[in-house]
Coordinates of C-alpha atoms in Angstrom, one line a residue:
Chain A
M8 CA -32.0 -24.4 -42.8
N9 CA -33.9 -23.2 -39.9
P10 CA -37.4 -22.6 -40.8
N11 CA -37.9 -20.1 -38.0
T12 CA -35.3 -17.7 -38.9
P13 CA -36.4 -15.4 -41.3
S14 CA -33.9 -15.2 -44.4
K15 CA -31.7 -12.3 -43.3
K16 CA -28.5 -11.3 -45.2
I17 CA -25.1 -11.1 -43.2
L18 CA -21.8 -10.0 -44.5
L19 CA -18.7 -11.5 -42.7
V20 CA -15.6 -9.9 -43.0
E21 CA -12.8 -12.0 -41.3
D22 CA -9.2 -12.8 -42.6
E23 CA -8.7 -15.9 -40.6
D24 CA -9.8 -18.9 -43.1
F25 CA -10.8 -21.1 -40.1
I26 CA -12.5 -18.6 -38.4
R27 CA -14.3 -17.3 -41.3
E28 CA -15.1 -21.0 -42.6
L29 CA -16.6 -21.8 -38.9
Y30 CA -18.9 -18.8 -38.8
V31 CA -20.1 -19.0 -42.3
R32 CA -21.1 -22.6 -41.8
Q33 CA -22.7 -22.0 -38.5
L34 CA -24.7 -18.9 -39.5
T35 CA -25.9 -20.6 -42.8
K36 CA -26.8 -23.8 -40.8
E37 CA -29.2 -21.4 -38.8
G38 CA -30.7 -20.0 -42.0
F39 CA -29.3 -16.7 -42.7
Q40 CA -27.9 -16.0 -46.3
V41 CA -23.9 -15.3 -45.6
K42 CA -21.5 -13.7 -48.0
S43 CA -17.9 -13.2 -46.7
A44 CA -15.0 -11.2 -47.3
V45 CA -11.2 -11.6 -46.8
D46 CA -10.4 -8.1 -46.4
G47 CA -11.6 -4.4 -46.0
Q48 CA -11.5 -3.6 -49.6
S49 CA -13.3 -6.2 -50.8
G50 CA -16.0 -6.1 -47.9
L51 CA -16.6 -2.4 -48.4
N52 CA -17.1 -3.1 -52.4
M53 CA -19.5 -6.2 -51.2
L54 CA -21.2 -3.7 -49.2
K55 CA -21.7 -1.0 -52.0
A56 CA -22.7 -3.8 -54.2
E57 CA -25.8 -5.1 -52.3
A58 CA -27.4 -4.2 -49.2
F59 CA -26.9 -6.4 -46.1
D60 CA -29.5 -6.7 -42.5
L61 CA -25.9 -7.1 -40.5
L62 CA -22.3 -6.8 -40.9
L63 CA -19.9 -8.8 -38.9
L64 CA -16.7 -7.3 -38.6
D65 CA -13.2 -8.1 -37.8
I66 CA -11.2 -5.1 -36.8
M67 CA -7.4 -6.4 -37.6
L68 CA -7.8 -6.8 -41.4
P69 CA -5.1 -6.9 -43.9
G70 CA -4.8 -3.3 -45.9
M71 CA -8.2 -1.3 -44.7
N72 CA -8.9 -2.0 -41.3
G73 CA -12.6 -2.7 -40.1
L74 CA -12.5 0.7 -38.5
Q75 CA -11.7 2.4 -41.7
L76 CA -14.3 0.2 -43.5
L77 CA -17.0 1.1 -41.2
R78 CA -15.9 5.1 -41.6
E79 CA -15.8 4.4 -45.2
F80 CA -19.4 2.9 -45.5
K81 CA -21.2 5.3 -43.2
T82 CA -19.9 8.4 -44.5
Q83 CA -21.6 6.8 -48.0
N84 CA -24.5 5.7 -46.6
P85 CA -25.2 7.7 -43.4
N86 CA -28.9 6.3 -43.1
S87 CA -28.3 2.6 -43.6
P88 CA -30.2 0.2 -41.5
M89 CA -27.7 -2.2 -41.3
I90 CA -26.7 -3.6 -38.0
T91 CA -22.7 -3.9 -37.6
I92 CA -21.4 -6.5 -34.5
L93 CA -17.6 -6.2 -34.3
L94 CA -15.5 -9.0 -34.1
T95 CA -12.4 -8.3 -31.9
N96 CA -9.6 -10.1 -30.1
L97 CA -8.6 -10.0 -26.5
G98 CA -7.0 -6.8 -25.4
Q99 CA -8.7 -4.3 -27.9
E100 CA -10.9 -2.7 -25.8
A101 CA -9.5 0.5 -27.0
V102 CA -11.0 0.3 -30.5
I103 CA -14.0 -1.1 -29.5
K104 CA -15.1 2.5 -28.2
E105 CA -14.1 3.9 -31.6
G106 CA -16.5 1.3 -33.5
F107 CA -19.1 2.4 -31.2
E108 CA -18.8 6.3 -32.2
L109 CA -18.9 4.9 -35.7
G110 CA -22.5 3.1 -35.3
A111 CA -21.5 -0.3 -34.4
Q112 CA -24.1 -2.0 -32.1
A113 CA -22.1 -4.6 -30.0
Y114 CA -18.6 -6.3 -30.0
L115 CA -17.8 -9.9 -29.6
I116 CA -14.5 -11.1 -28.5
K117 CA -13.8 -14.4 -30.7
A118 CA -12.0 -16.1 -28.3
S119 CA -14.2 -15.8 -25.4
Y120 CA -17.4 -17.1 -27.5
T121 CA -18.5 -20.5 -28.9
P122 CA -19.5 -20.3 -32.6
D123 CA -23.1 -21.0 -31.1
Q124 CA -22.8 -17.9 -29.0
V125 CA -21.7 -15.7 -32.0
V126 CA -24.9 -17.1 -33.7
N127 CA -27.1 -16.1 -30.9
E128 CA -25.9 -12.7 -30.6
V129 CA -26.3 -12.2 -34.4
K130 CA -30.0 -13.5 -33.4
N131 CA -29.9 -11.2 -30.6
A132 CA -29.2 -8.1 -32.8
L133 CA -31.3 -8.9 -35.7
F134 CA -34.6 -10.2 -33.6
G135 CA -34.2 -8.8 -30.0
S136 CA -32.8 -10.1 -27.2
S137 CA -34.7 -13.0 -25.6
Q138 CA -31.4 -14.9 -24.1
Q139 CA -29.5 -14.0 -21.4
L140 CA -26.0 -12.9 -22.9
P141 CA -25.9 -9.4 -21.1
Q142 CA -22.6 -8.5 -20.7
E143 CA -21.6 -8.4 -24.2
R144 CA -24.1 -5.6 -25.2
N145 CA -22.9 -2.2 -25.1
Q146 CA -25.3 -0.3 -22.5
Chain B
M18 CA 92.3 22.6 18.1
Q19 CA 89.2 24.2 19.7
L20 CA 87.3 27.1 18.0
W21 CA 88.1 29.6 20.9
M22 CA 92.3 29.0 20.3
K23 CA 92.0 29.6 16.9
F24 CA 90.0 32.5 17.4
T25 CA 92.4 34.1 20.0
M26 CA 95.3 33.4 17.7
L27 CA 93.3 35.4 14.8
T28 CA 93.0 38.2 17.3
S29 CA 96.4 37.9 18.7
L30 CA 97.9 38.2 15.1
G31 CA 95.6 41.0 14.1
I32 CA 96.8 43.2 17.0
L33 CA 100.9 42.3 16.6
V34 CA 100.9 42.1 13.0
P35 CA 100.1 46.0 12.6
L36 CA 102.2 46.5 15.7
L37 CA 105.6 44.9 13.8
V38 CA 104.7 46.6 10.7
S39 CA 104.7 50.0 12.5
L40 CA 107.8 49.2 14.3
F41 CA 110.0 48.0 11.3
L42 CA 108.5 50.8 8.9
V43 CA 111.0 53.1 10.3
H44 CA 114.1 51.3 10.0
N45 CA 113.9 49.0 6.9
L46 CA 111.5 49.3 3.9
F47 CA 112.1 45.8 2.6
I48 CA 112.0 44.1 5.6
S49 CA 109.0 45.5 6.8
I50 CA 107.3 44.8 3.3
T51 CA 108.5 41.0 3.5
V52 CA 107.3 40.8 7.1
G53 CA 104.0 42.3 6.1
I54 CA 103.3 40.0 3.3
L55 CA 104.3 37.0 5.4
A56 CA 101.8 38.2 7.9
A57 CA 99.1 38.6 5.2
L58 CA 99.7 35.2 3.9
I59 CA 99.4 33.6 7.4
L60 CA 96.5 35.5 8.1
S61 CA 94.8 34.8 5.2
G62 CA 95.8 30.8 5.7
L63 CA 94.2 31.3 9.0
I64 CA 91.6 32.8 8.1
F65 CA 90.7 30.0 5.2
L66 CA 91.3 27.2 7.8
F67 CA 88.6 28.8 10.1
L68 CA 85.9 29.8 7.2
K69 CA 86.1 26.5 5.1
P70 CA 83.8 24.3 7.4
L71 CA 81.4 27.5 7.9
K72 CA 81.1 27.6 3.8
D73 CA 80.7 23.9 3.7
L74 CA 77.8 24.0 6.3
I75 CA 75.9 26.7 4.5
N76 CA 76.3 25.3 1.1
S77 CA 75.0 22.0 2.2
A78 CA 72.2 23.6 4.2
E79 CA 71.2 25.2 1.0
N80 CA 71.3 22.0 -1.1
L81 CA 69.3 20.4 1.5
G82 CA 66.6 23.3 1.6
N83 CA 66.6 22.8 -2.5
G84 CA 65.5 19.3 -1.9
N85 CA 68.6 17.3 -2.0
F86 CA 67.7 15.1 1.1
N87 CA 70.8 12.8 0.3
Q88 CA 73.1 16.2 1.3
R89 CA 75.5 15.6 4.1
V90 CA 78.6 17.5 5.3
D91 CA 82.2 15.6 6.0
I92 CA 84.0 17.7 8.3
R93 CA 86.9 16.4 10.2
S94 CA 88.6 19.3 11.8
D95 CA 88.1 17.9 15.4
D96 CA 86.8 20.9 16.7
D97 CA 83.3 22.4 17.2
F98 CA 82.6 22.7 13.2
E99 CA 83.0 18.7 13.1
T100 CA 80.3 18.4 15.9
V101 CA 77.9 21.0 14.1
G102 CA 78.7 19.1 11.1
K103 CA 77.7 15.8 12.7
S104 CA 74.3 17.5 14.2
F105 CA 73.6 19.0 10.7
N106 CA 73.9 15.4 9.3
L107 CA 71.7 14.0 11.9
M108 CA 69.2 16.4 11.3
A109 CA 69.3 15.7 7.4
D110 CA 68.6 12.4 8.2
K111 CA 65.4 13.1 10.2
V112 CA 64.2 15.7 7.5
S113 CA 64.9 13.1 4.8
H114 CA 63.1 10.6 6.6
I115 CA 60.2 12.7 7.5
F116 CA 60.2 13.6 3.7
Q117 CA 59.8 10.5 2.5
N118 CA 57.0 9.7 4.9
L119 CA 55.3 12.3 3.7
E120 CA 55.9 11.3 -0.4
R121 CA 54.7 7.8 1.0
E122 CA 51.8 9.3 2.2
K123 CA 51.1 11.6 -0.6
D124 CA 51.3 8.6 -3.2
I125 CA 48.8 6.8 -0.9
A126 CA 46.6 9.9 -0.8
I127 CA 46.5 10.1 -4.7
A128 CA 46.1 6.3 -5.2
E129 CA 43.1 6.6 -3.0
N130 CA 41.8 9.4 -4.7
S131 CA 42.3 7.9 -8.4
K132 CA 40.7 4.8 -6.9
L133 CA 37.7 6.8 -5.7
N134 CA 37.5 8.8 -9.1
E135 CA 37.7 5.1 -11.1
V136 CA 35.1 3.7 -9.0
L137 CA 32.6 7.2 -9.6
S138 CA 33.6 7.3 -13.3
S139 CA 32.9 3.3 -13.9
I140 CA 29.4 3.8 -12.0
V141 CA 26.6 3.9 -14.6
D142 CA 24.5 6.4 -12.5
G143 CA 25.2 9.9 -12.4
I144 CA 26.4 10.8 -8.7
I145 CA 26.8 14.5 -7.5
A146 CA 27.8 15.6 -4.3
L147 CA 26.5 18.5 -2.6
D148 CA 28.0 20.7 0.0
F149 CA 26.4 22.4 3.2
N150 CA 25.5 25.5 0.6
K151 CA 24.3 23.0 -1.6
N152 CA 27.0 23.6 -4.0
I153 CA 28.3 20.9 -6.4
L154 CA 31.3 19.4 -4.8
L155 CA 31.8 16.4 -6.9
S156 CA 30.1 15.1 -10.2
N157 CA 31.1 12.0 -12.2
K158 CA 31.4 11.1 -15.8
S159 CA 27.9 9.7 -15.8
A160 CA 26.4 13.0 -14.2
E161 CA 28.0 14.8 -16.6
E162 CA 26.5 12.5 -19.7
I163 CA 23.1 13.0 -18.1
T164 CA 23.2 16.8 -17.0
G165 CA 25.5 18.0 -20.1
F166 CA 27.5 19.9 -17.5
T167 CA 31.5 18.7 -17.2
Q168 CA 32.8 18.7 -14.0
A169 CA 34.8 22.0 -14.8
E170 CA 31.4 23.5 -15.4
A171 CA 29.5 21.9 -12.5
L172 CA 32.0 22.3 -9.6
G173 CA 31.3 25.2 -7.0
Q174 CA 27.8 25.9 -8.8
P175 CA 24.5 25.9 -6.5
V176 CA 22.9 22.8 -7.6
D177 CA 19.2 24.2 -7.9
K178 CA 20.6 26.9 -10.5
L179 CA 22.3 24.3 -12.6
I180 CA 20.4 21.3 -12.5
H181 CA 16.4 21.5 -12.9
L182 CA 14.1 18.4 -11.6
Y183 CA 10.4 18.0 -12.5
S184 CA 7.9 15.9 -10.8
G185 CA 5.2 16.4 -13.4
D186 CA 5.1 20.4 -13.5
E187 CA 6.2 20.9 -10.5
E188 CA 10.0 21.7 -9.9
I189 CA 11.9 19.7 -7.0
L190 CA 14.6 21.5 -5.2
S191 CA 17.4 20.5 -3.3
K192 CA 15.8 21.4 -0.1
T193 CA 13.2 18.8 -0.8
Y194 CA 15.5 15.8 -2.3
C195 CA 18.2 16.6 0.2
Q196 CA 16.2 14.1 2.9
S197 CA 16.8 10.6 3.8
S198 CA 15.4 7.9 1.6
F199 CA 14.1 9.9 -1.3
N200 CA 13.8 8.2 -4.1
Q201 CA 11.5 9.3 -6.8
S202 CA 11.4 9.4 -10.8
A203 CA 11.6 13.0 -12.2
Q204 CA 12.4 14.8 -15.7
L205 CA 15.6 16.3 -15.4
V206 CA 16.5 19.3 -17.5
G207 CA 20.3 20.0 -17.6
K208 CA 22.6 22.2 -20.1
N209 CA 21.0 23.8 -22.9
G210 CA 17.5 22.4 -21.8
R211 CA 18.4 19.0 -22.5
Q212 CA 15.9 16.7 -21.0
T213 CA 16.1 13.0 -19.7
K214 CA 14.1 10.9 -17.7
V215 CA 15.7 10.1 -14.5
N216 CA 15.2 8.1 -11.3
L217 CA 16.5 10.4 -8.5
S218 CA 17.4 8.9 -5.0
T219 CA 19.4 10.9 -2.5
S220 CA 21.1 10.2 0.4
Q221 CA 21.7 12.9 3.3
L222 CA 25.0 12.7 5.1
N223 CA 25.0 14.2 9.0
G224 CA 27.6 15.5 10.8
R225 CA 30.7 14.8 8.5
V226 CA 32.1 18.0 8.6
Q227 CA 35.4 17.2 7.6
T228 CA 34.2 16.1 3.8
N229 CA 31.9 18.7 3.5
I230 CA 29.2 16.5 1.8
F231 CA 25.9 17.3 2.8
C232 CA 24.2 15.2 0.3
I233 CA 24.6 12.9 -2.3
L234 CA 22.2 12.4 -5.5
I235 CA 22.1 9.2 -7.7
L236 CA 20.6 9.9 -10.9
H237 CA 19.6 6.6 -12.8
D238 CA 18.7 7.0 -16.7
I239 CA 15.4 5.5 -17.0
A240 CA 14.5 6.3 -20.4
K241 CA 16.7 3.4 -21.5
E242 CA 14.9 1.0 -19.4
E243 CA 11.6 2.4 -20.2
E244 CA 12.5 1.6 -24.3
L245 CA 13.3 -2.1 -23.2
E246 CA 10.3 -2.0 -20.9
K247 CA 8.0 -0.9 -23.6
M248 CA 9.6 -3.5 -26.5
R249 CA 9.1 -6.2 -24.1
L250 CA 5.6 -5.3 -23.4
D251 CA 4.8 -5.0 -27.2
F252 CA 6.3 -8.5 -27.6
V253 CA 4.2 -10.2 -24.9
S254 CA 1.3 -8.4 -26.3
M255 CA 2.1 -9.5 -30.1
A256 CA 3.1 -13.1 -28.7
S257 CA -0.3 -13.4 -26.8
H258 CA -2.2 -12.2 -30.1
E259 CA -0.6 -14.7 -32.2
L260 CA -1.2 -17.4 -29.8
R261 CA -4.9 -16.6 -29.5
T262 CA -5.8 -16.9 -33.2
P263 CA -5.3 -20.7 -33.7
L264 CA -6.8 -21.2 -30.1
T265 CA -9.8 -19.5 -31.2
S266 CA -10.2 -22.0 -34.1
I267 CA -9.5 -24.7 -32.3
I268 CA -11.8 -24.0 -29.5
G269 CA -14.8 -23.2 -32.2
Y270 CA -14.3 -26.5 -34.2
L271 CA -14.4 -28.7 -31.1
S272 CA -17.4 -26.7 -29.5
V273 CA -19.0 -27.4 -32.6
F274 CA -18.4 -30.7 -32.9
I275 CA -19.3 -31.8 -29.7
D276 CA -22.5 -29.8 -30.0
E277 CA -23.3 -31.5 -33.2
N278 CA -22.3 -34.9 -32.6
K279 CA -24.2 -35.7 -29.0
G280 CA -26.1 -38.5 -29.1
K281 CA -24.7 -39.5 -32.5
V282 CA -21.2 -40.7 -31.1
A283 CA -20.5 -42.6 -27.9
Q284 CA -20.2 -40.3 -25.0
T285 CA -16.9 -41.8 -24.1
E286 CA -15.7 -40.6 -27.5
L287 CA -16.9 -37.2 -27.3
D288 CA -15.0 -37.0 -23.9
L289 CA -11.8 -37.4 -25.4
L290 CA -12.7 -34.2 -27.4
Q291 CA -14.2 -32.5 -24.4
K292 CA -11.0 -33.1 -22.6
S293 CA -9.3 -31.2 -25.6
L294 CA -11.5 -28.6 -25.7
T295 CA -11.2 -28.1 -21.7
S296 CA -7.5 -28.0 -22.1
A297 CA -7.5 -25.5 -25.0
Q298 CA -9.9 -23.3 -23.1
E299 CA -7.3 -23.8 -20.1
L300 CA -4.8 -22.6 -22.7
L301 CA -6.9 -19.9 -23.4
T302 CA -7.3 -18.6 -20.0
L303 CA -3.5 -18.1 -19.7
V304 CA -3.0 -16.4 -22.7
Q305 CA -5.9 -14.1 -21.7
N306 CA -4.4 -13.7 -18.3
L307 CA -0.8 -12.7 -20.1
L308 CA -2.5 -10.3 -22.1
N309 CA -4.6 -8.8 -19.1
V310 CA -1.0 -8.2 -17.3
N311 CA 0.6 -7.0 -19.8
K312 CA -2.3 -4.3 -20.0
I313 CA -2.1 -3.8 -16.2
E314 CA 1.8 -2.9 -16.6
R315 CA 0.9 -0.7 -19.6
E316 CA -1.8 0.8 -17.8
Q317 CA -4.2 0.1 -20.6
M318 CA -6.3 -2.4 -18.4
S319 CA -9.8 -0.7 -19.2
V320 CA -12.5 -1.2 -16.7
T321 CA -15.7 0.5 -16.9
A322 CA -17.9 0.5 -14.2
Q323 CA -21.6 0.3 -14.8
A324 CA -24.9 -0.3 -12.8
I325 CA -25.4 -4.2 -13.7
D326 CA -27.6 -7.1 -12.5
Y327 CA -25.0 -9.4 -11.0
L328 CA -26.9 -12.2 -10.5
P329 CA -27.0 -13.6 -14.0
I330 CA -23.2 -12.7 -14.7
I331 CA -22.4 -14.5 -11.3
S332 CA -24.7 -17.6 -12.5
K333 CA -23.2 -17.9 -15.8
V334 CA -19.5 -18.2 -14.4
L335 CA -20.5 -20.7 -11.9
E336 CA -22.6 -22.7 -14.9
D337 CA -19.7 -22.6 -16.5
L338 CA -17.5 -23.7 -14.2
K339 CA -19.8 -26.9 -13.0
N340 CA -18.2 -29.3 -15.3
Q341 CA -14.6 -28.7 -13.9
A342 CA -16.1 -29.1 -10.5
V343 CA -17.9 -32.1 -11.6
Q344 CA -14.9 -33.7 -12.8
K345 CA -13.4 -33.4 -9.8
N346 CA -16.1 -34.2 -7.6
V347 CA -16.1 -31.1 -5.6
I348 CA -19.5 -30.0 -4.8
L349 CA -19.9 -26.3 -6.0
N350 CA -22.8 -24.5 -3.8
F351 CA -24.1 -21.1 -4.7
N352 CA -26.6 -19.3 -2.1
P353 CA -27.9 -16.2 -3.8
P354 CA -30.2 -13.9 -1.8
P355 CA -33.6 -13.8 -3.5
K356 CA -33.2 -10.2 -4.4
L357 CA -29.8 -7.9 -5.3
P358 CA -29.4 -4.7 -5.8
K359 CA -27.6 -3.5 -9.0
V360 CA -23.7 -3.2 -8.5
L361 CA -21.6 -1.2 -10.3
A362 CA -19.1 -3.2 -12.0
D363 CA -17.7 -4.1 -15.6
P364 CA -19.4 -7.2 -16.4
L365 CA -16.8 -8.6 -18.5
R366 CA -13.6 -7.6 -16.0
I367 CA -15.8 -9.2 -13.1
S368 CA -16.7 -12.4 -14.4
E369 CA -13.0 -12.8 -15.1
V370 CA -12.4 -12.6 -11.3
I371 CA -15.2 -14.9 -9.9
T372 CA -14.0 -17.4 -12.9
N373 CA -10.6 -16.9 -11.3
L374 CA -11.5 -17.5 -7.6
V375 CA -13.7 -20.2 -8.3
A376 CA -11.4 -22.0 -10.6
N377 CA -8.7 -21.8 -7.8
A378 CA -10.8 -23.0 -5.3
I379 CA -11.7 -26.1 -7.4
N380 CA -7.8 -26.6 -8.2
Y381 CA -7.1 -26.5 -4.6
T382 CA -9.6 -28.4 -3.2
N383 CA -9.5 -32.3 -2.8
T384 CA -11.9 -34.7 -4.0
G385 CA -14.9 -34.9 -2.1
G386 CA -14.5 -31.3 -1.0
K387 CA -17.0 -28.3 -0.9
I388 CA -17.0 -24.9 -2.5
D389 CA -19.6 -22.4 -1.1
V390 CA -20.4 -18.8 -3.1
S391 CA -22.1 -16.6 -1.1
L392 CA -23.3 -13.1 -1.2
L393 CA -23.7 -10.6 1.4
I394 CA -25.5 -7.0 1.0
T395 CA -24.5 -4.2 3.1
P396 CA -25.5 -0.6 2.8
N397 CA -23.0 0.5 0.2
E398 CA -21.4 -2.9 -1.0
L399 CA -22.3 -6.3 -2.2
I400 CA -19.6 -8.9 -1.0
T401 CA -19.0 -11.9 -2.9
T402 CA -17.2 -14.8 -1.0
V403 CA -15.8 -18.0 -2.3
S404 CA -14.7 -20.6 0.5
D405 CA -13.5 -23.6 0.3
T406 CA -12.6 -26.9 2.2
G407 CA -9.3 -27.2 0.1
I408 CA -5.6 -27.6 1.4
G409 CA -5.2 -24.0 2.4
I410 CA -2.5 -21.3 2.0
P411 CA 0.4 -21.2 4.5
K412 CA 0.3 -18.0 6.7
E413 CA 3.5 -16.7 5.4
A414 CA 2.3 -16.9 1.6
I415 CA -0.8 -14.6 2.4
P416 CA 1.2 -11.3 2.3
H417 CA 2.6 -12.1 -1.2
L418 CA -0.6 -13.8 -2.4
F419 CA -1.9 -10.9 -4.5
N420 CA 1.7 -10.1 -6.1
K421 CA 2.4 -10.8 -9.9
F422 CA 3.8 -14.3 -10.7
F423 CA 3.7 -15.3 -7.0
R424 CA 3.1 -18.9 -6.4
V425 CA 2.7 -20.8 -3.0
T426 CA 5.7 -23.3 -3.9
N427 CA 4.9 -25.6 -1.1
T428 CA 1.5 -26.8 -2.7
T429 CA 1.0 -30.5 -3.4
Q430 CA 1.9 -31.4 -6.8
Q431 CA -1.5 -32.6 -8.2
A432 CA -2.7 -28.6 -7.3
D433 CA 0.4 -27.3 -9.3
K434 CA -1.2 -25.5 -11.9
G435 CA -1.4 -21.7 -12.9
T436 CA 0.9 -18.7 -13.6
G437 CA 0.6 -16.6 -10.4
L438 CA -1.5 -14.2 -12.4
G439 CA -4.9 -14.8 -11.6
L440 CA -5.2 -13.0 -8.2
Y441 CA -2.8 -10.2 -9.2
I442 CA -5.1 -9.5 -12.1
S443 CA -8.4 -10.1 -9.9
K444 CA -7.0 -7.4 -7.4
S445 CA -6.3 -4.7 -9.9
I446 CA -10.0 -5.3 -11.7
I447 CA -11.6 -5.1 -8.1
E448 CA -9.6 -2.2 -7.0
K449 CA -10.3 -0.3 -10.2
L450 CA -13.7 -0.9 -9.7
G451 CA -13.7 1.0 -6.2
G452 CA -14.1 -2.6 -4.2
M453 CA -11.3 -4.5 -2.3
I454 CA -10.4 -8.1 -2.1
R455 CA -9.0 -10.1 1.2
V456 CA -8.4 -13.7 2.0
E457 CA -8.6 -15.6 4.9
S458 CA -7.1 -19.2 5.2
E459 CA -6.0 -22.1 7.3
I460 CA -3.7 -24.8 6.3
N461 CA -5.6 -28.1 5.4
K462 CA -8.9 -26.1 6.2
G463 CA -9.8 -24.1 3.6
S464 CA -9.6 -20.6 2.2
Q465 CA -11.9 -17.8 1.9
F466 CA -11.8 -15.2 -0.4
S467 CA -13.8 -12.3 -0.3
F468 CA -14.3 -8.9 -2.6
T469 CA -16.8 -6.2 -2.2
L470 CA -18.4 -4.0 -5.1
P471 CA -20.0 -0.7 -4.8
L472 CA -23.5 -0.7 -4.9
A473 CA -25.3 1.4 -7.6
E474 CA -27.4 3.2 -5.3
R475 CA -26.2 3.6 -2.1
K476 CA -28.0 3.7 1.2
S477 CA -26.8 6.1 4.0
V478 CA -24.6 4.4 5.9
G479 CA -25.5 2.9 9.3
T480 CA -29.4 2.4 8.2
I481 CA -28.7 -1.3 7.9
N482 CA -26.4 -3.1 10.0
S483 CA -23.9 -4.6 8.0
G484 CA -23.0 -8.4 8.2
T485 CA -19.8 -9.5 9.0
F486 CA -17.3 -9.3 6.1
V487 CA -16.4 -12.7 5.5
G488 CA -17.9 -15.9 5.1
Q489 CA -21.5 -14.9 6.1
E490 CA -23.8 -17.6 4.3
I491 CA -27.1 -16.9 2.8
T492 CA -29.1 -19.8 2.6
A493 CA -32.5 -18.4 0.9
G494 CA -32.7 -19.7 -2.9
A495 CA -30.1 -22.1 -2.7
L496 CA -28.9 -23.3 -6.2
N497 CA -26.9 -26.3 -6.5
F498 CA -24.8 -27.3 -9.0

């Protein structure tokens, strides 16, 4: 565990096993408390059960998709301070805008980011940007 | 016996017989009657002899007139009737011959016409011919299907009243489309408001008054094609998405392993994995290019221009490509000016463009070569130039360089990489951002690709002298990789 990283709670909702396991591994290594869900409904249930500081949310999910999950959560918890970062694939620019309207702060294109870059983005979102990864943030 | 002799005989008998009758009437009634009957018989025999050939001629002429062209007369009277009969037969021969010729020509005309009809009806495109008054002269089977009007309903009707063609909200009339080389897609509204999307091309025929055809419309049904095209695009989109998921895992795990094992595992071993990672990243670029082309074709390519700091973006791209250049022993030289104004660009997309141009330069430059990336500020634009000392591009290939799937065919094998999509995508992105991209190249000397990006705050034109468009090297703050 990285002693410099305050122990923030992260929920990762991602249906691809390998990607989910890899992100959980890297985030845990950085000292975050990470929980994960494999689909939208179980993700939403976990959000209802406890509070998280940050949600890493895949958009394409079986059953309830990421945007539906986010809409549902924001309707029930309009004042939640939780930060949301969308995990997207190449070619999903159209849905990103909708995600931002629902209150997402940033998006990551999974294929274009190494796991370390994902961790950096999470840190930036939680603790403010000190590193130069300007192009991924919503402006 | 000649005709005049027969006539003279008849005439003399006609005078003599009544004369004799009246002479004998007084003396002996019996004799008179006998002589009278005899005279009548002789007269009728003579009349029969005289009229028979004439009757034959009349009957034959009637028969011939009724279309029996084999009709001939057979008069062997050794007089003028025989001569007339022969003339009649001669005339019948000629008429019959002329008629046969006419029949043959009619058959040819019918065959030609049915050939034309068959060709027309087998054409998938709707074909409509208009006369000089823009009335429908001819329409084929496909035109019936597209417009909904049968030939019987369409023929002779003014085309503008029957078939309505729209480009957007605006109706296109025959006076517009009946021009040489008209070719445009349009919404066709036919019978009972039936709508079809067509490609309308026309050809105008000048000076052929005989046929009375003024203009020919070719209606190509594009609804089916659009459906197929959509299926193709959907498939490419789906396939690239499916390819990308496992690639993301491969790249993710490899990069984590390499990062965590630096210093723990021998560098030569790590290099093996580094090569796997590089290959996976190349594959990802290909998939990304396919997706990008797909989006350009769907007109879904989202390029959002915003005021951005360009230097960190280009620096990061060049940093990422440094390895590739080092591996090939090519010098990658970047000379940014000390201060850059903000440009209007899409950060993600412009990174793709720079990556593409520099990766191409590395790919097509031989070991020991050099690549210069330079920036030039003009009053309204920032010009990025990537020049290499590579193999160059043949002159004849340059006009096609930015076309989709175009590849320079005679490049040497060592540079035989890529799908021919990168420059096509780059051009689409730059143009969507309001800039332009261009190339200059000389074979075996090298290539220079330049693109412009609009400055976020434009100075009024002419306050600063703009530099030459291509290849101006700015040496301040050189940054060597």
